[in-house]
């Protein structure tokens, strides 16, 4: 088995984000999150529910990126209305993207600049406000830089820990930003004030690089760990079963 | 003025009308809900008809795709109420983007679930429905009129009181329908099309094909028939009417055309050519010919 690539290390870090989730619906948005969620299901979280990206729940785990593999087995129906029902019920963990994210985990996918007349219009808040107040949310950022990891987001789409705290313990009791995975490292909010912390650094990445490419002051312990490497079994699953076409390496460069 | 509907020989109402008759009911300043999702099963032949008619200052309510983009590009829109506007395989809608960046439209941006809740409240004749979605987020910056409501029970929890989104007109597209207004969605996701109809005063449904009622169940189970005739005032037969958005199983998204649309939208000269070729046409039939290169 050749050395793992950065994308493969990210896929494993993403899979780890879903560890312990059990029999809930996971919504991984983007190529790497889809690979990571499939990896979690094929290894330590076999009960996760996943869709085909449209409205069918997959009973098996076919590959991503249009690769040839086993025919999908459909185990259920999950149109958008059921997705909303599920997210309000809390039995869901979503991994979204973030055009901007700040130290408390506020996320922006709406627009850059003044919301009245933005410099750049993006997608809109989508489901981020409801997701973040109803169930665990994680983020994936494929290109870690200071324009994404910002001091303050221009629009709060997904709410972070400071906004949740303002709402009080009752309204925020289902709020959890579990992890942020980037191409450089793994981050969480397990600090006294729930400000972002470097949880682990991907092998080959310097901590200084992460600090330089983050526009706010991260919590960084002096003895921060390295993100774990994929096992041989995990590498084999990623390379041969989940993503034989190698779409992962297009999303994350070395 | 409401359209006049014909009677069939058996005395049953025949709601079959044309795009032109449906859209002629729109008035300046109306709120129009458009079904589908992103670049999926949009009633595009009805949207194209809006472009042909003088109506303007519309408030568009939509899980937005090229419907919103085309209407913005044509200067028909005062406000958009949306959770997102996207072309799916191409994430950002170029015309919507320009309209926002030039502040030429008002943005009623909502969480996707809040939008559903607003339609559902209107459908149920309720002034609002409570939800956690939106609490703590900047949807309240986009919608300063949003208020909260406290649970009257022991928990006392505070929620967003999502106001009803009452529609003047709903436009949806189905795979099949009959002349009486029963609609059938054969694709994987019905989206929220039934809620648009139930939230609206006037409801127009285009479809790929009008078939006799007794044939509706030949292709699929009864679960595909979420739209019944109480929910529909006019039926428009529009084969290819969702183009260039997808309308499975009848057809997928025309990705080549969508790319052409996005490329043209980047450049005023290219857009004026695109408009001349595909939009400044007499009718939907001419559009269908144009996209097949039969002009």
Short mmCIF file of C-alpha atoms in Angstrom, two decimals:
data_model
loop_
_atom_site.label_atom_id
_atom_site.label_comp_id
_atom_site.label_asym_id
_atom_site.label_seq_id
_atom_site.Cartn_x
_atom_site.Cartn_y
_atom_site.Cartn_z
CA UNK A 1 0.00 0.00 0.00
CA UNK A 2 1.57 3.32 -1.07
CA UNK A 3 1.74 6.29 1.32
CA UNK A 4 -1.59 7.94 2.09
CA UNK A 5 -2.30 11.23 0.32
CA UNK A 6 -3.55 14.35 2.09
CA UNK A 7 -7.02 13.71 0.65
CA UNK A 8 -7.05 10.23 2.18
CA UNK A 9 -5.98 11.59 5.56
CA UNK A 10 -8.83 14.12 5.30
CA UNK A 11 -11.30 11.35 4.41
CA UNK A 12 -10.36 9.44 7.56
CA UNK A 13 -10.60 12.61 9.68
CA UNK A 14 -14.07 13.21 8.26
CA UNK A 15 -15.09 9.61 8.98
CA UNK A 16 -13.93 10.10 12.60
CA UNK A 17 -16.33 13.06 12.84
CA UNK A 18 -19.23 10.58 12.53
CA UNK A 19 -17.85 8.15 15.13
CA UNK A 20 -20.46 7.35 17.75
CA UNK A 21 -23.39 8.69 15.71
CA UNK A 22 -25.13 5.30 15.45
CA UNK A 23 -28.44 5.00 13.63
CA UNK A 24 -28.96 8.57 12.43
CA UNK A 25 -29.15 10.30 9.05
CA UNK A 26 -25.88 11.86 7.90
CA UNK A 27 -25.81 14.47 5.15
CA UNK A 28 -22.29 14.89 3.83
CA UNK A 29 -22.13 17.78 1.35
CA UNK A 30 -19.21 17.68 -1.09
CA UNK A 31 -16.96 14.95 -2.43
CA UNK A 32 -14.64 14.46 0.57
CA UNK A 33 -17.50 14.43 3.11
CA UNK A 34 -19.30 11.81 0.98
CA UNK A 35 -16.16 9.65 0.94
CA UNK A 36 -15.62 10.12 4.68
CA UNK A 37 -19.22 9.23 5.58
CA UNK A 38 -19.07 6.11 3.39
CA UNK A 39 -15.81 5.11 5.04
CA UNK A 40 -17.36 5.51 8.51
CA UNK A 41 -20.29 3.33 7.46
CA UNK A 42 -18.07 0.62 5.97
CA UNK A 43 -15.96 0.49 9.15
CA UNK A 44 -17.01 1.64 12.62
CA UNK A 45 -20.49 3.18 12.04
CA UNK A 46 -22.44 0.58 10.03
CA UNK A 47 -25.86 1.92 11.08
CA UNK A 48 -25.58 5.42 9.55
CA UNK A 49 -28.29 6.35 7.04
CA UNK A 50 -27.07 7.87 3.77
CA UNK A 51 -28.80 8.98 0.58
CA UNK A 52 -27.81 8.64 -3.04
CA UNK A 53 -27.67 12.44 -3.22
CA UNK A 54 -31.25 12.61 -4.52
CA UNK A 55 -34.13 11.17 -2.49
CA UNK A 56 -33.30 7.49 -1.89
CA UNK A 57 -31.68 5.99 1.20
CA UNK A 58 -28.89 3.60 0.27
CA UNK A 59 -28.98 0.14 1.81
CA UNK A 60 -25.48 -0.57 0.54
CA UNK A 61 -22.50 1.69 -0.05
CA UNK A 62 -21.79 2.17 -3.76
CA UNK A 63 -18.81 4.27 -4.88
CA UNK A 64 -18.79 8.05 -5.44
CA UNK A 65 -17.99 10.00 -8.57
CA UNK A 66 -19.87 7.83 -11.05
CA UNK A 67 -17.46 4.91 -10.60
CA UNK A 68 -18.64 1.44 -11.46
CA UNK A 69 -19.51 -0.68 -8.47
CA UNK A 70 -22.36 -2.61 -6.96
CA UNK A 71 -25.88 -1.60 -8.01
CA UNK A 72 -27.41 0.65 -5.34
CA UNK A 73 -29.83 -1.08 -2.99
CA UNK A 74 -32.57 1.35 -1.97
CA UNK A 75 -33.67 0.99 1.67
CA UNK A 76 -35.98 3.98 1.96
CA UNK A 77 -37.34 7.28 0.69
CA UNK A 78 -35.93 10.63 1.84
CA UNK A 79 -37.38 13.50 -0.22
CA UNK A 80 -36.59 17.02 0.99
CA UNK A 81 -39.74 17.14 3.12
CA UNK A 82 -38.51 14.10 5.06
CA UNK A 83 -35.06 15.64 5.32
CA UNK A 84 -36.64 18.65 7.06
CA UNK A 85 -38.74 16.39 9.30
CA UNK A 86 -35.62 14.44 10.23
CA UNK A 87 -33.51 17.51 10.94
CA UNK A 88 -36.19 18.98 13.20
CA UNK A 89 -36.35 15.65 15.05
CA UNK A 90 -32.61 15.88 15.67
CA UNK A 91 -31.67 12.45 14.29
CA UNK A 92 -29.16 13.93 11.87
CA UNK A 93 -25.56 15.06 11.60
CA UNK A 94 -24.71 17.27 8.65
CA UNK A 95 -21.32 18.20 7.23
CA UNK A 96 -21.66 21.41 5.23
CA UNK A 97 -19.15 23.62 3.46
CA UNK A 98 -18.26 27.11 4.67
CA UNK A 99 -17.30 30.13 2.58
CA UNK A 100 -16.43 31.85 5.87
CA UNK A 101 -16.14 30.49 9.41
CA UNK A 102 -15.12 32.30 12.57
CA UNK A 103 -13.61 31.39 15.94
CA UNK A 104 -16.98 30.46 17.47
CA UNK A 105 -18.04 28.36 14.51
CA UNK A 106 -20.41 30.85 12.89
CA UNK A 107 -20.60 29.86 9.21
CA UNK A 108 -21.46 31.88 6.12
CA UNK A 109 -22.62 30.54 2.75
CA UNK A 110 -24.97 33.46 2.03
CA UNK A 111 -22.94 36.37 0.68
CA UNK A 112 -19.72 38.32 1.14
CA UNK A 113 -20.00 41.99 2.13
CA UNK A 114 -23.11 43.94 3.09
CA UNK A 115 -26.19 41.70 2.86
CA UNK A 116 -28.15 44.67 1.42
CA UNK A 117 -25.76 44.91 -1.51
CA UNK A 118 -23.20 42.12 -1.32
CA UNK A 119 -19.83 42.20 -3.00
CA UNK A 120 -20.34 38.53 -3.85
CA UNK A 121 -23.68 36.75 -3.70
CA UNK A 122 -23.24 33.09 -2.75
CA UNK A 123 -25.89 30.38 -2.34
CA UNK A 124 -28.07 31.82 0.41
CA UNK A 125 -28.30 30.54 4.00
CA UNK A 126 -29.84 27.26 2.74
CA UNK A 127 -30.62 24.96 5.68
CA UNK A 128 -27.78 26.20 7.88
CA UNK A 129 -29.85 28.15 10.46
CA UNK A 130 -32.17 25.19 11.08
CA UNK A 131 -29.41 22.57 10.97
CA UNK A 132 -27.23 24.29 13.56
CA UNK A 133 -30.04 24.90 16.08
CA UNK A 134 -31.50 21.39 15.74
CA UNK A 135 -28.67 18.85 15.55
CA UNK A 136 -24.89 18.34 15.31
CA UNK A 137 -23.20 20.14 12.43
CA UNK A 138 -19.63 19.84 11.16
CA UNK A 139 -17.84 21.70 8.38
CA UNK A 140 -15.44 20.75 5.63
CA UNK A 141 -13.12 23.33 4.07
CA UNK A 142 -10.92 22.08 1.24
CA UNK A 143 -8.81 25.21 0.95
CA UNK A 144 -7.83 26.57 4.36
CA UNK A 145 -7.01 30.28 4.14
CA UNK A 146 -7.51 33.61 5.93
CA UNK A 147 -10.40 34.61 3.66
CA UNK A 148 -12.32 31.59 4.91
CA UNK A 149 -11.15 31.36 8.53
CA UNK A 150 -12.12 34.94 9.33
CA UNK A 151 -12.33 37.10 12.45
CA UNK A 152 -16.04 37.73 11.84
CA UNK A 153 -18.35 36.26 9.20
CA UNK A 154 -20.31 38.71 7.03
CA UNK A 155 -23.57 36.78 7.44
CA UNK A 156 -24.32 34.22 10.15
CA UNK A 157 -25.92 31.36 8.20
CA UNK A 158 -25.03 28.49 10.56
CA UNK A 159 -24.91 29.74 14.14
CA UNK A 160 -21.78 29.42 16.28
CA UNK A 161 -21.31 29.08 20.04
CA UNK A 162 -21.48 32.81 20.84
CA UNK A 163 -24.84 33.20 19.08
CA UNK A 164 -26.11 29.99 20.69
CA UNK A 165 -25.04 31.23 24.15
CA UNK A 166 -26.99 34.48 23.62
CA UNK A 167 -30.13 32.41 23.04
CA UNK A 168 -29.79 30.78 26.45
CA UNK A 169 -29.43 27.16 27.53
CA UNK A 170 -32.93 26.09 26.53
CA UNK A 171 -33.01 27.32 22.93
CA UNK A 172 -29.46 26.19 22.32
CA UNK A 173 -29.68 22.74 23.90
CA UNK A 174 -29.53 20.93 20.55
CA UNK A 175 -26.72 23.11 19.16
CA UNK A 176 -23.37 21.41 18.58
CA UNK A 177 -20.62 22.29 16.14
CA UNK A 178 -18.70 19.08 16.40
CA UNK A 179 -15.69 19.50 14.12
CA UNK A 180 -14.21 21.54 11.34
CA UNK A 181 -12.01 19.53 8.99
CA UNK A 182 -9.75 21.40 6.58
CA UNK A 183 -7.01 20.34 4.22
CA UNK A 184 -4.54 21.38 6.95
CA UNK A 185 -5.98 20.06 10.19
CA UNK A 186 -8.86 19.08 12.45
CA UNK A 187 -10.53 21.67 14.69
CA UNK A 188 -13.09 21.56 17.49
CA UNK A 189 -14.64 23.86 20.09
CA UNK A 190 -13.77 21.90 23.24
CA UNK A 191 -12.45 24.95 25.10
CA UNK A 192 -13.97 26.80 28.11
CA UNK A 193 -15.43 29.58 25.92
CA UNK A 194 -16.09 27.28 22.92
CA UNK A 195 -13.62 29.12 20.71
CA UNK A 196 -11.97 27.10 17.97
CA UNK A 197 -9.06 24.85 18.87
CA UNK A 198 -6.62 22.99 16.70
CA UNK A 199 -7.39 19.38 17.59
CA UNK A 200 -4.83 17.76 15.32
CA UNK A 201 -2.54 18.76 12.50
CA UNK A 202 -2.36 16.69 9.32
CA UNK A 203 1.03 14.95 8.88
CA UNK A 204 3.39 17.16 6.91
CA UNK A 205 1.63 20.44 7.84
CA UNK A 206 3.43 22.97 10.03
CA UNK A 207 1.44 24.48 12.90
CA UNK A 208 2.78 27.90 11.88
CA UNK A 209 1.21 27.43 8.45
CA UNK A 210 -2.19 26.87 10.04
CA UNK A 211 -1.78 29.92 12.28
CA UNK A 212 -0.73 32.06 9.29
CA UNK A 213 -3.67 30.91 7.22
CA UNK A 214 -6.21 31.60 9.97
CA UNK A 215 -7.29 35.24 10.44
CA UNK A 216 -8.19 34.79 14.13
CA UNK A 217 -6.17 33.49 17.06
CA UNK A 218 -6.64 29.73 17.32
CA UNK A 219 -6.24 27.80 20.55
CA UNK A 220 -3.15 25.69 19.93
CA UNK A 221 -1.76 23.40 22.60
CA UNK A 222 2.03 23.02 22.61
CA UNK A 223 1.68 19.23 22.38
CA UNK A 224 -1.01 19.11 19.67
CA UNK A 225 -1.30 15.69 18.04
CA UNK A 226 -0.98 14.66 14.42
CA UNK A 227 -4.14 13.54 12.62
CA UNK A 228 -4.09 9.77 12.56
CA UNK A 229 -3.05 7.97 9.39
CA UNK A 230 -5.46 5.69 7.57
CA UNK A 231 -5.09 2.00 8.33
CA UNK A 232 -4.30 -0.35 5.44
CA UNK A 233 -7.92 -1.53 5.48
CA UNK A 234 -9.18 2.05 5.31
CA UNK A 235 -6.84 2.87 2.43
CA UNK A 236 -7.99 -0.18 0.54
CA UNK A 237 -11.64 0.80 1.06
CA UNK A 238 -11.04 4.38 -0.07
CA UNK A 239 -8.98 3.40 -3.12
CA UNK A 240 -10.82 0.31 -4.31
CA UNK A 241 -14.37 0.47 -3.02
CA UNK A 242 -15.42 4.06 -2.29
CA UNK A 243 -13.50 6.22 -4.75
CA UNK A 244 -11.76 4.08 -7.38
CA UNK A 245 -11.79 7.06 -9.82
CA UNK A 246 -9.69 9.19 -7.46
CA UNK A 247 -12.06 12.16 -7.31
CA UNK A 248 -10.70 12.90 -3.81
CA UNK A 249 -7.34 14.04 -5.12
CA UNK A 250 -9.01 16.66 -7.32
CA UNK A 251 -10.60 18.26 -4.26
CA UNK A 252 -7.50 18.26 -2.04
CA UNK A 253 -4.05 18.80 -3.48
CA UNK A 254 -0.93 17.76 -1.57
CA UNK B 1 -60.01 38.40 -14.88
CA UNK B 2 -60.30 34.69 -14.15
CA UNK B 3 -60.22 32.47 -17.16
CA UNK B 4 -63.35 30.64 -18.33
CA UNK B 5 -63.19 26.93 -18.19
CA UNK B 6 -64.85 24.61 -20.67
CA UNK B 7 -67.19 21.76 -19.93
CA UNK B 8 -66.71 18.35 -21.45
CA UNK B 9 -69.63 16.38 -22.85
CA UNK B 10 -69.93 14.44 -19.60
CA UNK B 11 -70.41 17.69 -17.67
CA UNK B 12 -66.98 17.60 -16.00
CA UNK B 13 -64.91 20.78 -15.88
CA UNK B 14 -62.05 20.88 -18.34
CA UNK B 15 -59.30 23.08 -16.92
CA UNK B 16 -56.99 22.87 -19.91
CA UNK B 17 -55.65 26.34 -20.79
CA UNK B 18 -52.57 27.84 -22.43
CA UNK B 19 -49.51 29.45 -20.86
CA UNK B 20 -50.74 32.79 -22.16
CA UNK B 21 -54.14 32.49 -20.49
CA UNK B 22 -52.60 31.50 -17.17
CA UNK B 23 -50.00 34.25 -17.04
CA UNK B 24 -52.53 36.87 -18.23
CA UNK B 25 -53.96 36.64 -14.71
CA UNK B 26 -50.79 38.03 -13.15
CA UNK B 27 -50.90 41.67 -12.08
CA UNK B 28 -48.09 44.05 -11.20
CA UNK B 29 -46.95 43.64 -7.62
CA UNK B 30 -48.34 40.13 -7.12
CA UNK B 31 -46.64 37.41 -5.06
CA UNK B 32 -45.94 34.35 -7.19
CA UNK B 33 -44.75 31.01 -5.81
CA UNK B 34 -42.82 28.74 -8.16
CA UNK B 35 -42.51 25.00 -7.43
CA UNK B 36 -39.58 22.68 -8.05
CA UNK B 37 -36.15 22.99 -6.45
CA UNK B 38 -32.98 24.63 -7.84
CA UNK B 39 -32.61 23.48 -11.42
CA UNK B 40 -35.15 20.68 -10.97
CA UNK B 41 -38.70 20.32 -12.34
CA UNK B 42 -39.34 24.04 -12.67
CA UNK B 43 -42.45 25.27 -14.58
CA UNK B 44 -40.15 27.00 -17.08
CA UNK B 45 -42.69 27.34 -19.91
CA UNK B 46 -44.82 29.46 -17.54
CA UNK B 47 -41.75 31.44 -16.47
CA UNK B 48 -40.89 32.07 -20.13
CA UNK B 49 -44.45 33.29 -20.67
CA UNK B 50 -44.02 35.83 -17.85
CA UNK B 51 -41.06 37.19 -19.85
CA UNK B 52 -43.37 37.76 -22.84
CA UNK B 53 -45.97 39.70 -20.88
CA UNK B 54 -45.70 43.24 -19.43
CA UNK B 55 -46.33 42.28 -15.78
CA UNK B 56 -43.66 43.49 -13.31
CA UNK B 57 -42.77 44.26 -9.66
CA UNK B 58 -43.36 40.64 -8.70
CA UNK B 59 -42.42 39.05 -5.42
CA UNK B 60 -41.11 35.59 -6.27
CA UNK B 61 -41.20 32.80 -3.66
CA UNK B 62 -38.99 29.89 -4.66
CA UNK B 63 -36.42 27.27 -3.80
CA UNK B 64 -34.68 29.16 -6.54
CA UNK B 65 -33.05 28.16 -9.78
CA UNK B 66 -33.12 29.58 -13.31
CA UNK B 67 -36.74 30.64 -12.75
CA UNK B 68 -35.50 33.34 -10.39
CA UNK B 69 -32.53 34.14 -12.63
CA UNK B 70 -34.55 34.64 -15.80
CA UNK B 71 -37.16 36.79 -14.06
CA UNK B 72 -34.45 38.94 -12.46
CA UNK B 73 -32.67 39.34 -15.81
CA UNK B 74 -35.92 40.51 -17.39
CA UNK B 75 -36.53 43.12 -14.67
CA UNK B 76 -39.74 41.46 -13.50
CA UNK B 77 -38.80 41.16 -9.85
CA UNK B 78 -39.10 43.48 -6.87
CA UNK B 79 -38.34 40.92 -4.16
CA UNK B 80 -37.27 37.29 -3.93
CA UNK B 81 -38.19 35.09 -0.95
CA UNK B 82 -35.78 32.13 -1.04
CA UNK B 83 -33.58 29.76 0.92
CA UNK B 84 -31.07 29.53 -1.91
CA UNK B 85 -30.80 30.22 -5.62
CA UNK B 86 -28.67 27.65 -7.43
CA UNK B 87 -28.36 25.72 -10.68
CA UNK B 88 -27.24 22.55 -8.81
CA UNK B 89 -24.49 21.36 -11.16
CA UNK B 90 -23.41 25.02 -11.39
CA UNK B 91 -23.68 26.30 -7.81
CA UNK B 92 -24.37 30.00 -8.39
CA UNK B 93 -27.13 31.55 -10.53
CA UNK B 94 -25.47 34.32 -12.57
CA UNK B 95 -28.47 36.63 -13.07
CA UNK B 96 -29.62 36.37 -9.47
CA UNK B 97 -26.07 37.10 -8.43
CA UNK B 98 -25.95 40.24 -10.53
CA UNK B 99 -29.35 41.39 -9.28
CA UNK B 100 -28.19 41.00 -5.68
CA UNK B 101 -24.80 42.59 -6.23
CA UNK B 102 -26.40 45.62 -7.90
CA UNK B 103 -29.11 45.76 -5.18
CA UNK B 104 -31.79 45.82 -7.86
CA UNK B 105 -33.95 43.36 -5.91
CA UNK B 106 -34.97 43.00 -2.29
CA UNK B 107 -33.74 39.80 -0.62
CA UNK B 108 -36.11 37.94 1.71
CA UNK B 109 -33.55 35.24 2.48
CA UNK B 110 -34.82 32.45 4.74
CA UNK B 111 -33.74 29.09 6.07
CA UNK B 112 -35.10 26.40 3.71
CA UNK B 113 -37.30 24.97 6.44
CA UNK B 114 -38.67 28.40 7.34
CA UNK B 115 -39.79 28.79 3.74
CA UNK B 116 -41.66 25.49 3.93
CA UNK B 117 -43.18 26.55 7.26
CA UNK B 118 -44.35 29.88 5.77
CA UNK B 119 -46.10 28.09 2.92
CA UNK B 120 -47.56 25.52 5.30
CA UNK B 121 -48.90 28.26 7.60
CA UNK B 122 -50.58 29.94 4.62
CA UNK B 123 -51.96 26.58 3.46
CA UNK B 124 -53.43 26.02 6.94
CA UNK B 125 -54.82 29.58 7.19
CA UNK B 126 -52.61 30.20 10.22
CA UNK B 127 -50.87 33.56 10.76
CA UNK B 128 -47.59 31.83 11.67
CA UNK B 129 -45.98 28.57 12.72
CA UNK B 130 -43.34 28.29 15.45
CA UNK B 131 -39.89 26.94 14.65
CA UNK B 132 -36.37 26.92 16.07
CA UNK B 133 -34.93 27.44 12.58
CA UNK B 134 -33.64 30.97 12.24
CA UNK B 135 -33.02 31.64 15.96
CA UNK B 136 -29.64 33.31 16.44
CA UNK B 137 -28.96 33.55 12.71
CA UNK B 138 -28.89 36.50 10.32
CA UNK B 139 -32.16 35.59 8.61
CA UNK B 140 -33.44 38.24 11.02
CA UNK B 141 -31.16 40.79 9.32
CA UNK B 142 -32.71 39.89 5.95
CA UNK B 143 -36.22 39.83 7.43
CA UNK B 144 -36.39 42.43 10.21
CA UNK B 145 -40.16 41.95 10.48
CA UNK B 146 -39.67 38.44 11.94
CA UNK B 147 -40.96 38.13 15.49
CA UNK B 148 -40.61 35.45 18.14
CA UNK B 149 -43.31 33.72 20.14
CA UNK B 150 -43.12 32.10 23.58
CA UNK B 151 -44.63 28.69 24.30
CA UNK B 152 -47.74 29.14 26.49
CA UNK B 153 -46.95 25.83 28.21
CA UNK B 154 -44.69 25.15 31.16
CA UNK B 155 -41.52 25.00 29.06
CA UNK B 156 -41.87 28.67 28.06
CA UNK B 157 -39.44 28.23 25.17
CA UNK B 158 -39.07 31.01 22.60
CA UNK B 159 -39.39 30.32 18.86
CA UNK B 160 -39.33 32.19 15.58
CA UNK B 161 -42.97 32.85 14.59
CA UNK B 162 -42.61 32.17 10.88
CA UNK B 163 -45.34 34.24 9.21
CA UNK B 164 -47.60 32.73 6.56
CA UNK B 165 -46.34 33.29 3.01
CA UNK B 166 -49.59 33.95 1.20
CA UNK B 167 -49.34 33.61 -2.56
CA UNK B 168 -51.48 35.29 -5.20
CA UNK B 169 -50.48 32.69 -7.77
CA UNK B 170 -48.70 29.31 -7.67
CA UNK B 171 -46.97 27.82 -10.71
CA UNK B 172 -45.89 24.15 -10.69
CA UNK B 173 -44.82 21.52 -13.23
CA UNK B 174 -45.79 17.83 -13.07
CA UNK B 175 -45.00 14.82 -15.23
CA UNK B 176 -48.64 13.91 -15.90
CA UNK B 177 -52.04 15.44 -15.27
CA UNK B 178 -55.61 15.06 -16.39
CA UNK B 179 -57.85 17.83 -17.74
CA UNK B 180 -59.60 18.25 -14.42
CA UNK B 181 -56.42 19.26 -12.60
CA UNK B 182 -55.23 16.06 -10.96
CA UNK B 183 -51.43 16.06 -11.10
CA UNK B 184 -48.85 13.30 -10.92
CA UNK B 185 -45.17 13.54 -10.03
CA UNK B 186 -43.25 10.55 -11.39
CA UNK B 187 -39.83 11.78 -10.23
CA UNK B 188 -38.06 10.92 -6.97
CA UNK B 189 -39.02 14.08 -5.04
CA UNK B 190 -42.35 15.95 -4.99
CA UNK B 191 -40.58 18.92 -3.33
CA UNK B 192 -43.16 21.35 -1.88
CA UNK B 193 -45.37 21.83 -4.93
CA UNK B 194 -48.56 20.88 -3.10
CA UNK B 195 -47.86 23.52 -0.44
CA UNK B 196 -47.40 26.22 -3.10
CA UNK B 197 -50.82 25.33 -4.49
CA UNK B 198 -52.45 25.27 -1.07
CA UNK B 199 -50.90 28.63 -0.12
CA UNK B 200 -52.14 30.37 -3.31
CA UNK B 201 -55.36 32.01 -4.47
CA UNK B 202 -54.87 30.93 -8.12
CA UNK B 203 -52.98 27.77 -9.07
CA UNK B 204 -51.61 26.82 -12.48
CA UNK B 205 -50.04 23.46 -13.23
CA UNK B 206 -48.11 22.69 -16.37
CA UNK B 207 -47.30 19.08 -17.20
CA UNK B 208 -45.38 16.99 -19.69
CA UNK B 209 -48.52 15.24 -20.86
CA UNK B 210 -52.26 15.38 -20.25
CA UNK B 211 -53.73 11.89 -20.09
CA UNK B 212 -57.22 10.51 -19.41
CA UNK B 213 -57.78 10.14 -15.64
CA UNK B 214 -58.04 6.37 -15.92
CA UNK B 215 -54.52 6.21 -17.36
CA UNK B 216 -52.76 8.02 -14.50
CA UNK B 217 -52.12 4.86 -12.50
CA UNK B 218 -50.78 2.88 -15.45
CA UNK B 219 -47.30 4.33 -14.93
CA UNK B 220 -47.01 4.49 -11.16
CA UNK B 221 -48.62 4.02 -7.74
CA UNK B 222 -51.27 6.27 -6.20
CA UNK B 223 -48.57 7.85 -3.99
CA UNK B 224 -47.41 9.86 -7.00
CA UNK B 225 -50.71 11.78 -7.10
CA UNK B 226 -50.18 14.40 -4.45
CA UNK B 227 -51.81 17.21 -6.48
CA UNK B 228 -55.59 16.87 -6.67
CA UNK B 229 -58.02 19.01 -8.64
CA UNK B 230 -59.11 21.10 -5.62
CA UNK B 231 -55.60 22.49 -5.68
CA UNK B 232 -55.51 23.54 -9.34
CA UNK B 233 -57.35 26.17 -11.43
CA UNK B 234 -55.72 25.63 -14.81
CA UNK B 235 -53.75 22.84 -16.50
CA UNK B 236 -51.26 23.54 -19.28
CA UNK B 237 -49.86 20.75 -21.43
CA UNK B 238 -46.21 21.66 -21.93
CA UNK B 239 -44.01 18.84 -23.25
CA UNK B 240 -40.43 19.82 -22.41
CA UNK B 241 -41.90 22.59 -20.28
CA UNK B 242 -39.33 22.21 -17.51
CA UNK B 243 -36.40 22.61 -19.92
CA UNK B 244 -33.52 23.22 -19.20
CA UNK B 245 -34.15 22.01 -15.67
CA UNK B 246 -34.54 18.28 -15.07
CA UNK B 247 -37.88 16.49 -15.12
CA UNK B 248 -37.18 12.84 -14.37
CA UNK B 249 -38.10 10.25 -15.54
CA UNK B 250 -39.12 12.15 -18.69
CA UNK B 251 -35.74 13.87 -19.12
CA UNK B 252 -32.65 14.96 -17.24
CA UNK B 253 -31.21 18.46 -16.97
CA UNK B 254 -29.90 19.84 -20.27
CA UNK B 255 -26.42 20.50 -18.92
CA UNK B 256 -25.09 21.72 -22.28
CA UNK B 257 -27.86 24.29 -22.51
CA UNK B 258 -27.45 25.29 -18.87
CA UNK B 259 -23.75 25.96 -19.52
CA UNK B 260 -24.70 28.03 -22.57
CA UNK B 261 -27.14 30.00 -20.40
CA UNK B 262 -24.49 30.67 -17.75
CA UNK B 263 -21.84 31.63 -20.30
CA UNK B 264 -24.25 34.02 -22.02
CA UNK B 265 -25.20 35.58 -18.69
CA UNK B 266 -21.59 36.70 -18.12
CA UNK B 267 -21.57 39.04 -21.10
CA UNK B 268 -24.22 41.58 -22.23
CA UNK B 269 -23.59 40.93 -25.91
CA UNK B 270 -23.78 37.17 -25.56
CA UNK B 271 -26.90 37.56 -23.42
CA UNK B 272 -28.64 39.67 -26.03
CA UNK B 273 -27.90 36.96 -28.62
CA UNK B 274 -29.17 34.27 -26.24
CA UNK B 275 -32.30 36.30 -25.56
CA UNK B 276 -32.98 36.85 -29.25
CA UNK B 277 -32.46 33.18 -30.04
CA UNK B 278 -34.40 31.59 -27.18
CA UNK B 279 -36.52 34.11 -25.28
CA UNK B 280 -37.79 36.84 -27.61
CA UNK B 281 -40.08 34.32 -29.27
CA UNK B 282 -43.81 34.27 -29.86
CA UNK B 283 -44.60 31.13 -27.91
CA UNK B 284 -43.38 28.09 -26.03
CA UNK B 285 -43.71 26.09 -29.26
CA UNK B 286 -41.17 28.41 -30.88
CA UNK B 287 -38.86 27.95 -27.90
CA UNK B 288 -39.09 24.17 -28.19
CA UNK B 289 -38.17 24.47 -31.88
CA UNK B 290 -35.29 26.83 -31.11
CA UNK B 291 -33.69 24.49 -28.57
CA UNK B 292 -33.86 21.69 -31.12
CA UNK B 293 -32.10 23.91 -33.65
CA UNK B 294 -35.17 23.91 -35.92
CA UNK B 295 -35.28 27.66 -36.46
#
